CSV table of C-alpha atoms and ligand atoms in Angstrom, one decimal:
chain,number,residue,atom,x,y,z
A,382,MET,CA,-78.7,-10.2,-127.6
A,383,THR,CA,-76.4,-13.3,-127.6
A,384,THR,CA,-77.8,-14.2,-124.3
A,385,GLU,CA,-81.1,-13.8,-125.5
A,386,LEU,CA,-80.5,-16.1,-128.5
A,387,ASP,CA,-78.9,-18.9,-126.4
A,388,GLU,CA,-81.9,-18.7,-124.3
A,389,ASN,CA,-84.4,-19.1,-127.2
A,390,THR,CA,-82.3,-22.0,-128.7
A,391,ARG,CA,-82.0,-23.7,-125.5
A,392,ASP,CA,-85.9,-23.2,-124.7
A,393,LYS,CA,-86.6,-24.6,-128.0
A,394,SER,CA,-84.5,-27.9,-127.5
A,395,VAL,CA,-86.1,-28.6,-124.0
A,396,THR,CA,-89.7,-28.1,-125.7
A,397,HIS,CA,-88.7,-30.6,-128.2
A,398,ASN,CA,-86.9,-33.0,-125.9
A,399,GLN,CA,-90.1,-32.8,-124.1
A,400,ARG,CA,-92.4,-33.2,-126.9
A,401,ALA,CA,-90.3,-36.1,-128.1
A,402,ASP,CA,-90.6,-37.8,-124.3
A,403,VAL,CA,-94.3,-37.1,-124.0
A,404,GLN,CA,-95.0,-38.9,-127.7
A,405,ALA,CA,-92.6,-41.6,-126.7
A,406,ARG,CA,-94.6,-42.2,-123.7
A,407,TYR,CA,-98.0,-42.2,-125.5
A,408,HIS,CA,-96.8,-44.5,-128.2
A,409,ASN,CA,-95.5,-46.6,-125.4
A,410,ARG,CA,-98.9,-46.7,-123.5
A,411,ARG,CA,-100.6,-47.2,-126.9
A,412,SER,CA,-99.0,-50.3,-127.6
A,413,ARG,CA,-99.5,-51.6,-124.3
A,414,SER,CA,-103.2,-51.3,-124.4
A,415,ILE,CA,-103.1,-52.8,-127.7
A,416,ALA,CA,-101.1,-55.8,-126.4
A,417,LEU,CA,-103.5,-55.8,-123.5
A,418,ILE,CA,-106.6,-56.0,-125.4
A,419,GLU,CA,-105.0,-58.8,-127.9
A,420,ARG,CA,-104.4,-61.0,-124.8
A,421,MET,CA,-107.8,-60.5,-123.5
A,422,LEU,CA,-109.3,-61.6,-126.8
A,423,ARG,CA,-106.8,-64.4,-127.3
A,424,SER,CA,-107.0,-66.0,-124.1
A,425,TYR,CA,-110.7,-65.0,-122.8
A,426,LEU,CA,-112.7,-64.1,-125.5
A,427,ARG,CA,-111.5,-66.8,-128.1
A,428,PRO,CA,-113.7,-69.6,-126.4
A,429,TYR,CA,-116.7,-67.8,-127.0
A,430,ILE,CA,-116.0,-66.7,-130.5
A,431,TRP,CA,-119.5,-68.7,-132.0
A,432,LEU,CA,-121.6,-66.9,-129.3
A,433,LEU,CA,-119.9,-63.7,-130.6
A,434,GLY,CA,-120.7,-64.5,-134.3
A,435,ILE,CA,-124.2,-65.1,-133.6
A,436,SER,CA,-124.4,-61.9,-131.6
A,437,VAL,CA,-122.8,-60.0,-134.8
A,438,LEU,CA,-125.7,-61.3,-136.9
A,439,LEU,CA,-128.3,-60.5,-134.3
A,440,ASN,CA,-126.8,-57.2,-134.4
A,441,VAL,CA,-126.8,-56.3,-138.0
A,442,ILE,CA,-130.4,-57.2,-137.9
A,443,ILE,CA,-130.6,-54.5,-135.0
A,444,ALA,CA,-128.6,-52.0,-136.9
A,445,ALA,CA,-130.5,-52.6,-140.1
A,446,THR,CA,-134.0,-52.2,-138.3
A,447,THR,CA,-132.6,-48.8,-136.7
A,448,GLY,CA,-131.7,-47.6,-140.1
A,449,ALA,CA,-135.1,-48.6,-141.4
A,450,LEU,CA,-137.1,-46.5,-139.3
A,451,PRO,CA,-136.2,-43.0,-140.9
A,452,TRP,CA,-136.6,-44.7,-144.4
A,453,PHE,CA,-140.4,-45.3,-143.3
A,454,ILE,CA,-140.9,-41.8,-141.8
A,455,GLN,CA,-139.6,-40.5,-145.0
A,456,LEU,CA,-142.3,-42.8,-146.8
A,457,ALA,CA,-145.1,-41.9,-144.2
A,458,VAL,CA,-144.3,-37.9,-145.1
A,459,ASP,CA,-143.9,-38.0,-148.8
A,460,GLU,CA,-146.3,-41.1,-149.7
A,461,VAL,CA,-148.7,-41.1,-147.1
A,462,PHE,CA,-149.2,-37.3,-146.4
A,463,ASN,CA,-148.2,-35.5,-149.5
A,464,ASN,CA,-149.1,-38.2,-152.0
A,465,LYS,CA,-151.9,-39.5,-150.0
A,466,ASP,CA,-151.2,-43.2,-151.4
A,467,PRO,CA,-154.0,-45.4,-149.6
A,468,ASP,CA,-151.4,-48.5,-150.0
A,469,MET,CA,-148.9,-46.8,-148.1
A,470,LEU,CA,-151.4,-45.9,-145.5
A,471,ILE,CA,-151.5,-49.8,-144.6
A,472,LEU,CA,-148.0,-50.5,-145.5
A,473,VAL,CA,-145.9,-48.1,-143.6
A,474,PRO,CA,-147.6,-48.7,-140.0
A,475,VAL,CA,-147.7,-52.3,-140.5
A,476,GLY,CA,-143.9,-52.2,-141.6
A,477,VAL,CA,-142.9,-49.8,-138.6
A,478,VAL,CA,-144.6,-52.2,-136.2
A,479,ALA,CA,-142.9,-55.1,-137.7
A,480,ILE,CA,-139.1,-53.8,-137.3
A,481,SER,CA,-139.7,-52.8,-134.1
A,482,PHE,CA,-140.9,-56.2,-132.8
A,483,ILE,CA,-137.9,-57.6,-134.7
A,484,LYS,CA,-135.6,-55.3,-133.2
A,485,GLY,CA,-136.9,-55.8,-129.7
A,486,LEU,CA,-136.4,-59.7,-130.0
A,487,ALA,CA,-132.8,-59.2,-131.6
A,488,THR,CA,-131.8,-56.6,-128.7
A,489,TYR,CA,-133.3,-59.2,-126.1
A,490,ALA,CA,-130.9,-62.0,-127.3
A,491,SER,CA,-127.8,-60.4,-128.1
A,492,ASN,CA,-127.9,-58.4,-124.9
A,493,VAL,CA,-128.0,-61.8,-123.1
A,494,ILE,CA,-125.3,-63.1,-125.3
A,495,MET,CA,-122.8,-60.2,-125.4
A,496,ASN,CA,-123.3,-60.1,-121.3
A,497,PHE,CA,-122.9,-63.8,-120.9
A,498,VAL,CA,-119.6,-63.4,-122.9
A,499,GLY,CA,-118.2,-60.6,-121.0
A,500,GLN,CA,-119.1,-62.0,-117.4
A,501,ARG,CA,-117.8,-65.5,-118.3
A,502,SER,CA,-114.6,-64.3,-119.8
A,503,THR,CA,-114.0,-62.4,-116.7
A,504,SER,CA,-114.9,-64.9,-114.2
A,505,ASN,CA,-112.3,-67.0,-115.9
A,506,LEU,CA,-109.9,-64.4,-115.7
A,507,GLN,CA,-110.7,-64.1,-112.0
A,508,ARG,CA,-110.3,-67.9,-111.4
A,509,ASP,CA,-106.6,-67.6,-113.2
A,510,LEU,CA,-105.9,-64.9,-110.9
A,511,PHE,CA,-106.9,-66.8,-107.9
A,512,SER,CA,-105.0,-69.7,-108.8
A,513,ARG,CA,-102.1,-67.6,-109.5
A,514,LEU,CA,-102.4,-66.2,-105.9
A,515,VAL,CA,-102.5,-69.7,-104.4
A,516,HIS,CA,-99.5,-71.2,-106.7
A,517,GLY,CA,-97.3,-68.1,-106.0
A,518,ASP,CA,-94.3,-67.6,-104.5
A,519,LEU,CA,-94.6,-66.4,-100.9
A,520,ALA,CA,-91.8,-64.0,-101.6
A,521,TYR,CA,-93.9,-62.3,-104.3
A,522,VAL,CA,-97.1,-62.6,-102.7
A,523,GLY,CA,-96.1,-61.1,-99.7
A,524,GLN,CA,-94.8,-57.9,-101.5
A,525,LYS,CA,-98.5,-56.8,-101.3
A,526,HIS,CA,-101.0,-56.6,-98.4
A,527,SER,CA,-104.0,-58.8,-98.4
A,528,GLY,CA,-106.1,-55.9,-98.8
A,529,ALA,CA,-104.5,-54.8,-102.0
A,530,TYR,CA,-105.1,-58.3,-103.3
A,531,ILE,CA,-109.0,-58.3,-102.5
A,532,SER,CA,-109.3,-55.0,-104.3
A,533,ILE,CA,-107.8,-56.1,-107.4
A,534,PHE,CA,-110.3,-59.2,-107.1
A,535,MET,CA,-113.2,-57.1,-106.6
A,536,ASN,CA,-112.4,-53.5,-108.0
A,537,ASP,CA,-110.4,-54.3,-110.8
A,538,ALA,CA,-111.9,-57.2,-112.1
A,539,THR,CA,-115.4,-56.2,-111.7
A,540,ARG,CA,-114.1,-52.7,-113.8
A,541,LEU,CA,-112.8,-55.2,-116.4
A,542,ARG,CA,-115.7,-57.1,-116.9
A,543,ALA,CA,-117.8,-54.1,-117.0
A,544,THR,CA,-115.3,-52.7,-119.8
A,545,VAL,CA,-115.4,-56.0,-121.8
A,546,SER,CA,-119.2,-56.0,-121.7
A,547,THR,CA,-119.4,-52.5,-122.8
A,548,MET,CA,-117.0,-52.8,-125.6
A,549,ILE,CA,-118.5,-55.6,-126.9
A,550,VAL,CA,-122.1,-53.9,-127.0
A,551,SER,CA,-120.5,-50.7,-128.3
A,552,LEU,CA,-118.0,-52.2,-130.9
A,553,ILE,CA,-120.6,-54.7,-132.4
A,554,ARG,CA,-124.0,-52.9,-132.0
A,555,HIS,CA,-123.3,-49.2,-132.0
A,556,LEU,CA,-120.8,-48.9,-134.7
A,557,LEU,CA,-122.9,-51.0,-136.9
A,558,THR,CA,-125.8,-48.8,-136.2
A,559,VAL,CA,-123.7,-45.9,-137.0
A,560,VAL,CA,-122.8,-47.2,-140.1
A,561,ALA,CA,-126.2,-48.2,-141.1
A,562,LEU,CA,-127.6,-44.8,-140.4
A,563,ILE,CA,-125.0,-43.0,-142.0
A,564,ALA,CA,-125.3,-45.2,-145.2
A,565,PHE,CA,-129.1,-44.4,-145.0
A,566,MET,CA,-128.1,-40.6,-144.8
A,567,PHE,CA,-126.1,-41.0,-147.8
A,568,THR,CA,-128.5,-42.5,-150.0
A,569,ILE,CA,-131.0,-39.6,-149.4
A,570,ASN,CA,-128.7,-36.7,-150.0
A,571,TRP,CA,-125.0,-37.1,-150.0
A,572,HIS,CA,-124.1,-33.4,-149.6
A,573,LEU,CA,-126.3,-33.3,-146.1
A,574,ALA,CA,-124.5,-36.3,-145.1
A,575,MET,CA,-121.0,-35.4,-146.1
A,576,ILE,CA,-121.7,-32.0,-143.8
A,577,TYR,CA,-122.5,-34.4,-140.9
A,578,THR,CA,-119.8,-37.1,-141.4
A,579,VAL,CA,-117.2,-34.0,-141.9
A,580,ILE,CA,-118.1,-31.8,-139.1
A,581,VAL,CA,-119.6,-33.6,-136.3
A,582,ILE,CA,-117.8,-37.0,-136.4
A,583,PRO,CA,-113.6,-35.8,-136.7
A,584,MET,CA,-114.5,-33.0,-134.2
A,585,GLY,CA,-116.4,-35.8,-131.6
A,586,ILE,CA,-113.4,-38.0,-132.1
A,587,ALA,CA,-110.7,-35.5,-131.2
A,588,ALA,CA,-112.5,-34.4,-128.0
A,589,MET,CA,-113.1,-38.0,-126.8
A,590,ARG,CA,-109.3,-38.9,-127.1
A,591,ARG,CA,-108.4,-36.0,-124.9
A,592,LEU,CA,-110.9,-36.9,-122.3
A,593,GLY,CA,-110.1,-40.7,-122.6
A,594,ARG,CA,-106.1,-39.7,-121.5
A,595,VAL,CA,-107.5,-38.2,-118.2
A,596,THR,CA,-109.9,-40.8,-117.4
A,597,ARG,CA,-107.4,-43.4,-117.5
A,598,SER,CA,-104.8,-41.9,-115.5
A,599,ALA,CA,-107.5,-40.6,-112.9
A,600,SER,CA,-108.8,-44.3,-112.9
A,601,ARG,CA,-105.5,-45.6,-112.6
A,602,ASP,CA,-104.7,-43.9,-109.4
A,603,GLY,CA,-108.4,-44.2,-107.9
A,604,LEU,CA,-108.1,-48.0,-108.2
A,605,GLN,CA,-104.4,-47.8,-106.6
A,606,GLU,CA,-105.9,-45.8,-103.7
A,607,THR,CA,-108.8,-48.1,-103.4
A,608,GLY,CA,-106.4,-51.0,-102.9
A,609,GLU,CA,-104.5,-49.0,-100.5
A,610,PHE,CA,-107.9,-48.4,-98.5
A,611,SER,CA,-108.4,-52.1,-98.7
A,612,THR,CA,-105.2,-52.8,-97.2
A,613,LEU,CA,-105.8,-50.3,-94.4
A,614,ILE,CA,-109.4,-51.9,-93.6
A,615,ALA,CA,-107.6,-55.5,-93.5
A,616,GLU,CA,-105.0,-54.1,-91.3
A,617,THR,CA,-106.9,-52.4,-89.0
A,618,LEU,CA,-109.0,-55.5,-88.2
A,619,SER,CA,-106.5,-57.8,-88.0
A,620,GLY,CA,-104.7,-55.4,-85.5
A,621,LEU,CA,-107.6,-54.2,-83.5
A,622,ARG,CA,-106.4,-55.1,-80.4
A,623,ILE,CA,-103.1,-53.5,-81.0
A,624,VAL,CA,-104.8,-50.3,-82.0
A,625,LYS,CA,-106.8,-50.4,-79.0
A,626,ALA,CA,-104.2,-51.2,-76.7
A,627,TYR,CA,-102.4,-48.2,-77.7
A,628,GLY,CA,-105.4,-45.9,-78.2
A,629,GLN,CA,-104.5,-45.3,-82.0
A,630,GLU,CA,-108.3,-45.2,-82.8
A,631,ASN,CA,-108.4,-41.8,-83.8
A,632,ASP,CA,-105.3,-42.0,-85.7
A,633,GLN,CA,-106.4,-44.8,-87.8
A,634,ILE,CA,-109.7,-43.1,-88.4
A,635,ASP,CA,-107.6,-40.2,-89.8
A,636,ARG,CA,-105.4,-42.3,-92.0
A,637,ALA,CA,-108.7,-43.8,-93.5
A,638,GLY,CA,-110.4,-40.4,-93.6
A,639,SER,CA,-107.4,-38.9,-95.8
A,640,THR,CA,-107.4,-42.2,-98.0
A,641,ILE,CA,-111.2,-41.9,-98.5
A,642,ASP,CA,-110.6,-38.2,-99.9
A,643,ARG,CA,-108.1,-39.2,-102.1
A,644,VAL,CA,-110.3,-42.0,-103.7
A,645,LEU,CA,-113.1,-39.4,-103.8
A,646,GLU,CA,-110.7,-36.8,-105.4
A,647,PHE,CA,-109.6,-39.4,-108.3
A,648,THR,CA,-113.1,-40.8,-108.8
A,649,MET,CA,-114.5,-37.4,-109.1
A,650,ARG,CA,-111.8,-36.6,-111.8
A,651,ALA,CA,-112.8,-39.7,-113.7
A,652,ILE,CA,-116.6,-38.7,-113.5
A,653,ARG,CA,-115.9,-34.8,-114.6
A,654,ALA,CA,-113.9,-36.3,-117.8
A,655,ARG,CA,-116.6,-38.7,-118.8
A,656,ALA,CA,-119.5,-36.4,-117.7
A,657,ALA,CA,-117.6,-33.6,-120.0
A,658,ALA,CA,-118.3,-35.9,-122.9
A,659,SER,CA,-121.9,-35.7,-123.2
A,660,PRO,CA,-122.0,-32.0,-123.5
A,661,ALA,CA,-119.2,-32.0,-126.1
A,662,ILE,CA,-121.3,-34.5,-128.0
A,663,GLU,CA,-124.5,-32.5,-127.4
A,664,ALA,CA,-123.1,-29.0,-128.5
A,665,LEU,CA,-121.8,-30.6,-131.7
A,666,GLY,CA,-125.0,-32.4,-132.6
A,667,GLY,CA,-126.7,-28.8,-132.1
A,668,ILE,CA,-124.3,-27.7,-134.9
A,669,ALA,CA,-125.0,-30.4,-137.3
A,670,VAL,CA,-128.7,-29.9,-136.7
A,671,GLY,CA,-128.5,-26.2,-137.4
A,672,ALA,CA,-126.4,-26.8,-140.4
A,673,ILE,CA,-128.6,-29.4,-141.9
A,674,ILE,CA,-131.6,-27.3,-141.5
A,675,PHE,CA,-129.7,-24.4,-143.5
A,676,VAL,CA,-128.6,-26.4,-146.2
A,677,GLY,CA,-131.3,-28.8,-146.5
A,678,GLY,CA,-133.9,-25.6,-146.5
A,679,TYR,CA,-132.0,-24.0,-149.1
A,680,GLN,CA,-131.9,-26.9,-151.2
A,681,SER,CA,-135.6,-27.7,-150.7
A,682,MET,CA,-136.2,-24.2,-151.9
A,683,GLN,CA,-134.3,-25.1,-155.1
A,684,GLY,CA,-136.5,-28.2,-155.3
A,685,ASN,CA,-133.9,-30.6,-154.5
A,686,LEU,CA,-135.1,-32.0,-151.4
A,687,THR,CA,-138.6,-33.3,-150.2
A,688,ALA,CA,-140.1,-32.7,-146.9
A,689,GLY,CA,-140.0,-36.6,-146.5
A,690,GLU,CA,-136.3,-36.8,-147.0
A,691,PHE,CA,-135.5,-34.0,-144.7
A,692,MET,CA,-137.6,-35.6,-142.2
A,693,GLY,CA,-136.0,-39.1,-143.0
A,694,PHE,CA,-132.6,-37.4,-142.7
A,695,ILE,CA,-133.3,-35.4,-139.2
A,696,THR,CA,-134.8,-38.9,-138.1
A,697,ALA,CA,-131.6,-40.6,-138.5
A,698,LEU,CA,-129.4,-37.9,-137.3
A,699,LEU,CA,-131.3,-37.9,-134.1
A,700,ALA,CA,-131.2,-41.6,-134.2
A,701,VAL,CA,-127.5,-41.7,-134.7
A,702,TYR,CA,-126.8,-39.5,-131.5
A,703,GLN,CA,-126.7,-42.3,-128.8
A,704,PRO,CA,-125.1,-44.7,-130.6
A,705,LEU,CA,-122.4,-42.4,-131.7
A,706,ARG,CA,-122.2,-41.2,-128.4
A,707,SER,CA,-121.3,-44.8,-127.2
A,708,VAL,CA,-118.9,-45.3,-129.8
A,709,ALA,CA,-117.0,-42.1,-129.0
A,710,ASN,CA,-117.5,-42.8,-125.5
A,711,MET,CA,-115.5,-46.3,-126.2
A,712,GLN,CA,-112.1,-44.7,-125.7
A,713,THR,CA,-112.9,-43.7,-122.0
A,714,VAL,CA,-114.4,-47.1,-121.3
A,715,LEU,CA,-111.3,-48.8,-122.9
A,716,GLN,CA,-109.0,-46.5,-120.9
A,717,GLU,CA,-110.5,-47.5,-117.6
A,718,GLY,CA,-110.4,-51.1,-118.7
A,719,VAL,CA,-106.7,-51.0,-119.5
A,720,ALA,CA,-105.8,-49.1,-116.1
A,721,ALA,CA,-107.7,-52.2,-114.3
A,722,GLY,CA,-106.3,-54.8,-116.8
A,723,THR,CA,-102.7,-53.6,-116.4
A,724,ARG,CA,-103.2,-54.4,-112.7
A,725,VAL,CA,-104.7,-57.6,-113.2
A,726,PHE,CA,-102.4,-58.9,-115.8
A,727,SER,CA,-99.2,-57.8,-113.5
A,728,ILE,CA,-100.2,-60.4,-110.8
A,729,LEU,CA,-100.9,-63.0,-113.8
A,730,ASP,CA,-97.5,-62.2,-115.4
A,731,ALA,CA,-95.2,-62.6,-111.8
A,732,GLU,CA,-93.0,-65.0,-112.3
A,733,ASP,CA,-92.1,-67.7,-109.8
A,734,HIS,CA,-88.9,-68.9,-108.7
A,735,ILE,CA,-89.8,-71.6,-106.3
A,736,VAL,CA,-90.4,-74.2,-109.0
A,737,ASP,CA,-89.5,-77.8,-109.7
A,738,SER,CA,-86.2,-78.1,-111.4
A,739,PRO,CA,-86.6,-79.8,-114.8
A,740,GLU,CA,-84.8,-83.2,-113.4
A,741,ALA,CA,-86.6,-83.0,-110.1
A,742,GLY,CA,-87.1,-86.5,-109.0
A,743,ILE,CA,-89.8,-87.8,-106.3
A,744,LEU,CA,-88.4,-87.5,-102.7
A,745,LYS,CA,-88.0,-91.0,-101.1
A,746,VAL,CA,-88.2,-90.7,-97.5
A,747,ASP,CA,-86.6,-93.9,-96.1
A,748,LYS,CA,-85.3,-93.3,-92.6
A,749,GLY,CA,-85.9,-89.4,-92.4
A,750,ALA,CA,-82.6,-87.8,-91.6
A,751,VAL,CA,-82.6,-84.0,-92.2
A,752,ARG,CA,-79.0,-82.3,-92.8
A,753,PHE,CA,-78.3,-78.5,-93.2
A,754,ASP,CA,-75.0,-77.9,-94.7
A,755,ASN,CA,-73.8,-74.3,-94.5
A,756,VAL,CA,-77.0,-73.0,-95.2
A,757,SER,CA,-77.2,-69.0,-95.6
A,758,PHE,CA,-80.3,-67.0,-96.5
A,759,GLN,CA,-81.5,-63.3,-96.7
A,760,TYR,CA,-84.9,-62.1,-97.2
A,761,ASP,CA,-85.6,-59.7,-100.1
A,762,GLY,CA,-85.1,-56.3,-99.0
A,763,ARG,CA,-83.7,-57.1,-95.6
A,764,GLU,CA,-80.1,-55.8,-94.9
A,765,HIS,CA,-78.9,-58.6,-93.0
A,766,PRO,CA,-78.9,-62.4,-93.6
A,767,ALA,CA,-81.6,-64.0,-91.2
A,768,LEU,CA,-79.3,-67.4,-91.6
A,769,ASN,CA,-75.4,-67.5,-91.9
A,770,GLY,CA,-73.5,-71.0,-92.7
A,771,VAL,CA,-75.8,-72.7,-90.3
A,772,SER,CA,-75.2,-76.7,-90.0
A,773,ILE,CA,-77.4,-79.0,-88.5
A,774,ASP,CA,-77.6,-82.7,-88.5
A,775,VAL,CA,-80.9,-84.3,-87.5
A,776,GLN,CA,-80.7,-88.0,-87.2
A,777,PRO,CA,-83.5,-90.2,-88.0
A,778,GLY,CA,-86.0,-90.8,-85.3
A,779,GLN,CA,-84.4,-87.6,-83.3
A,780,THR,CA,-86.5,-85.0,-82.1
A,781,VAL,CA,-84.8,-81.6,-82.3
A,782,ALA,CA,-86.0,-78.2,-80.7
A,783,LEU,CA,-84.4,-75.0,-81.7
A,784,VAL,CA,-84.3,-72.6,-79.2
A,785,GLY,CA,-83.2,-69.2,-79.7
A,786,ALA,CA,-84.2,-65.3,-79.3
A,787,SER,CA,-87.2,-64.0,-81.4
A,788,GLY,CA,-86.1,-63.3,-84.9
A,789,SER,CA,-82.9,-65.8,-84.5
A,790,GLY,CA,-84.2,-67.5,-87.6
A,791,LYS,CA,-86.1,-70.6,-86.3
A,792,SER,CA,-89.2,-70.2,-88.6
A,793,THR,CA,-86.7,-69.6,-91.5
A,794,LEU,CA,-84.9,-72.8,-91.2
A,795,LEU,CA,-88.3,-74.4,-91.5
A,796,ASN,CA,-89.2,-72.2,-94.3
A,797,LEU,CA,-86.5,-73.3,-96.4
A,798,THR,CA,-86.7,-76.9,-95.5
A,799,LEU,CA,-90.1,-76.8,-97.1
A,800,ARG,CA,-89.1,-74.5,-99.7
A,801,PHE,CA,-91.2,-71.6,-99.2
A,802,PHE,CA,-88.1,-70.0,-99.9
A,803,ASP,CA,-84.7,-71.2,-101.5
A,804,VAL,CA,-81.5,-70.9,-99.6
A,805,SER,CA,-79.0,-68.0,-101.0
A,806,ASP,CA,-76.2,-70.5,-100.0
A,807,GLY,CA,-75.7,-74.0,-98.8
A,808,VAL,CA,-77.7,-77.4,-99.3
A,809,ILE,CA,-80.8,-78.7,-97.2
A,810,GLU,CA,-81.1,-82.7,-97.5
A,811,ILE,CA,-83.9,-85.2,-96.6
A,812,ASP,CA,-82.2,-88.6,-96.5
A,813,GLY,CA,-79.5,-87.4,-98.8
A,814,GLN,CA,-81.5,-85.7,-101.3
A,815,ASN,CA,-81.3,-82.1,-101.8
A,816,VAL,CA,-84.6,-80.4,-101.0
A,817,ARG,CA,-84.0,-78.4,-104.4
A,818,HIS,CA,-83.8,-81.4,-106.5
A,819,VAL,CA,-87.0,-83.1,-105.5
A,820,THR,CA,-90.8,-82.2,-106.6
A,821,LEU,CA,-92.4,-79.4,-104.7
A,822,ASP,CA,-95.4,-81.8,-104.3
A,823,SER,CA,-93.2,-84.8,-103.2
A,824,LEU,CA,-91.5,-82.8,-100.6
A,825,ARG,CA,-94.5,-81.3,-98.9
A,826,ARG,CA,-96.7,-84.6,-99.0
A,827,ALA,CA,-93.5,-85.8,-97.0
A,828,THR,CA,-93.6,-83.1,-94.5
A,829,ALA,CA,-96.2,-81.5,-92.0
A,830,LEU,CA,-96.3,-78.0,-90.6
A,831,VAL,CA,-97.9,-76.8,-87.3
A,832,THR,CA,-97.1,-73.0,-87.3
A,833,GLN,CA,-96.5,-70.9,-84.5
A,834,ASP,CA,-99.5,-68.6,-85.4
A,835,PRO,CA,-102.4,-70.7,-85.1
A,836,PHE,CA,-104.6,-70.5,-88.0
A,837,LEU,CA,-108.2,-71.7,-89.1
A,838,PHE,CA,-110.0,-71.9,-92.1
A,839,ASP,CA,-113.5,-70.9,-92.1
A,840,ASP,CA,-114.7,-74.3,-92.0
A,841,THR,CA,-115.6,-77.1,-89.6
A,842,ILE,CA,-113.1,-78.0,-86.6
A,843,ALA,CA,-113.2,-81.7,-88.3
A,844,ASN,CA,-112.5,-80.1,-91.5
A,845,ASN,CA,-109.6,-78.0,-90.1
A,846,ILE,CA,-108.0,-81.0,-88.7
A,847,ALA,CA,-108.6,-83.0,-91.9
A,848,TYR,CA,-106.8,-80.3,-94.0
A,849,GLY,CA,-104.6,-81.7,-96.6
A,850,SER,CA,-105.5,-85.4,-96.0
A,851,PRO,CA,-107.2,-87.3,-98.8
A,852,PRO,CA,-110.7,-87.5,-98.3
B,2069,ATP,N1,-91.1,-62.8,-94.9
B,2069,ATP,C1,-90.2,-62.3,-94.5
B,2069,ATP,N2,-89.6,-61.2,-95.2
B,2069,ATP,C2,-88.8,-60.6,-94.5
B,2069,ATP,N3,-88.0,-60.4,-93.6
B,2069,ATP,C3,-88.5,-61.8,-92.7
B,2069,ATP,C4,-89.5,-62.5,-93.3
B,2069,ATP,N4,-89.8,-63.4,-92.2
B,2069,ATP,C5,-88.8,-63.3,-91.3
B,2069,ATP,N5,-88.0,-62.3,-91.7
B,2069,ATP,C6,-86.7,-61.8,-90.7
B,2069,ATP,O1,-85.9,-62.9,-90.6
B,2069,ATP,C7,-85.5,-63.1,-89.6
B,2069,ATP,C8,-85.5,-64.3,-89.1
B,2069,ATP,O2,-86.9,-64.6,-88.5
B,2069,ATP,P1,-87.5,-65.8,-88.2
B,2069,ATP,O3,-89.1,-65.7,-88.4
B,2069,ATP,O4,-87.2,-67.0,-88.9
B,2069,ATP,O5,-87.3,-65.8,-86.5
B,2069,ATP,P2,-87.8,-66.6,-85.6
B,2069,ATP,O6,-86.6,-67.2,-84.9
B,2069,ATP,O7,-88.8,-67.9,-85.8
B,2069,ATP,O8,-88.6,-65.6,-84.3
B,2069,ATP,P3,-89.7,-66.1,-83.4
B,2069,ATP,O9,-89.3,-66.7,-82.4
B,2069,ATP,O10,-90.3,-64.6,-83.0
B,2069,ATP,O11,-90.8,-66.8,-84.2
B,2069,ATP,C9,-85.8,-61.7,-88.6
B,2069,ATP,O12,-85.0,-60.9,-88.9
B,2069,ATP,C10,-87.2,-61.4,-89.2
B,2069,ATP,O13,-87.5,-59.9,-89.1
B,2070,MG,MG1,-90.9,-68.3,-85.6
């Protein structure tokens, strides 16, 4: 008996803790999503605030014309067919044609504007990302394979671009249209409108929130895996000679195969979650139409609802379906964008350690003496230091060759001189000036580097020779 009680209490405390844990994680994620959206708005969408303003105006027009259509249907049934009003016979069709034209023009203009804003803001982000990589510390940039960066540039940035464009359209156009149509429903018959808004919308939102969570995790894992796939491609291509020399072709193919399978699995998980969204809304829509026919029919039998009002209401209900679905889908699209954005911003936010010190002066090379004084250095993640208390004195005009076994630290000495990395201990001086106390720009202007791995840019030989010299 006692044991059972103990078990019970223990179980409860576990579930309670777990729930608190899940909630905390959820809130964390949520605030992170909000921070990311805020940042996107502040840094990348703000320059286009005017265009967004014009777009909002255009979309007010689109929403109003969409909201007007059910009203014309109502007039057509009540005034043209029932009351046989000859004026309305002309006015209603002319009105329908006019609003369709206006809506078409406004839709065209706003699509172009909103997509321009979406595309432009993400190209600016890509530009920043590129400049971040070029300026980034070698130690940091070297942590990821080039394939992973390419994937972030291509896949994550593209995903983010799609999200921004879709979000702007959904948020402005579809939300306004939903508001206009539901407002129209309320003006016709608030009973029916209440049934619709109370049953369908909250249920739809609840379903979408669940699906949004699944999509985000699948989308994040999928992008990660895509990055690994690009790494594998880049690696295989650059090491193709080695792969062939050791007969490892099939091994590489197997590795690629399993990565491709994992990408497929995550993609399918996201697709299933997204696909589940439509039937969910469709089913809810069916329930809504059924309920409206029942309640509307009853009211009509009581003489409280005309056929035109009923038709107008059903038209509005059918018209609201598509924009409502986009609004409900917003959460899913947003989550995909957040997954991509998190990866993009994590690169943008990496902090540099190799920077000019606040009191850095310009390196003045007079004679060209280089001195290493007790220099030690250890690469991140390495167990042993690459250099340990090295002192070298190079006189002006002297030519020095460092000879040593592979891995003994020859290239490392040059890396430290040019400050690709900073010494862990000791001092490197050029003409008596500590390289850490002069600007990076002046240091690298005063030096030239020819590395052991020949490297050519995809450009003419002349341009490769002239690389870095002023035009
Ligand atoms: N970017 C890096 N990250 C981590 N460890 C590194 C890095 N570059 C070099 N090392 C390690 O530091 C040590 C010294 O390497 P370094 O490249 O300076 O040798 P080296 O004398 O130039 O060799 P080689 O004659 O092959 O060019 C080696 O153990 C090497 O594995
Ligand atoms: Mg070397």
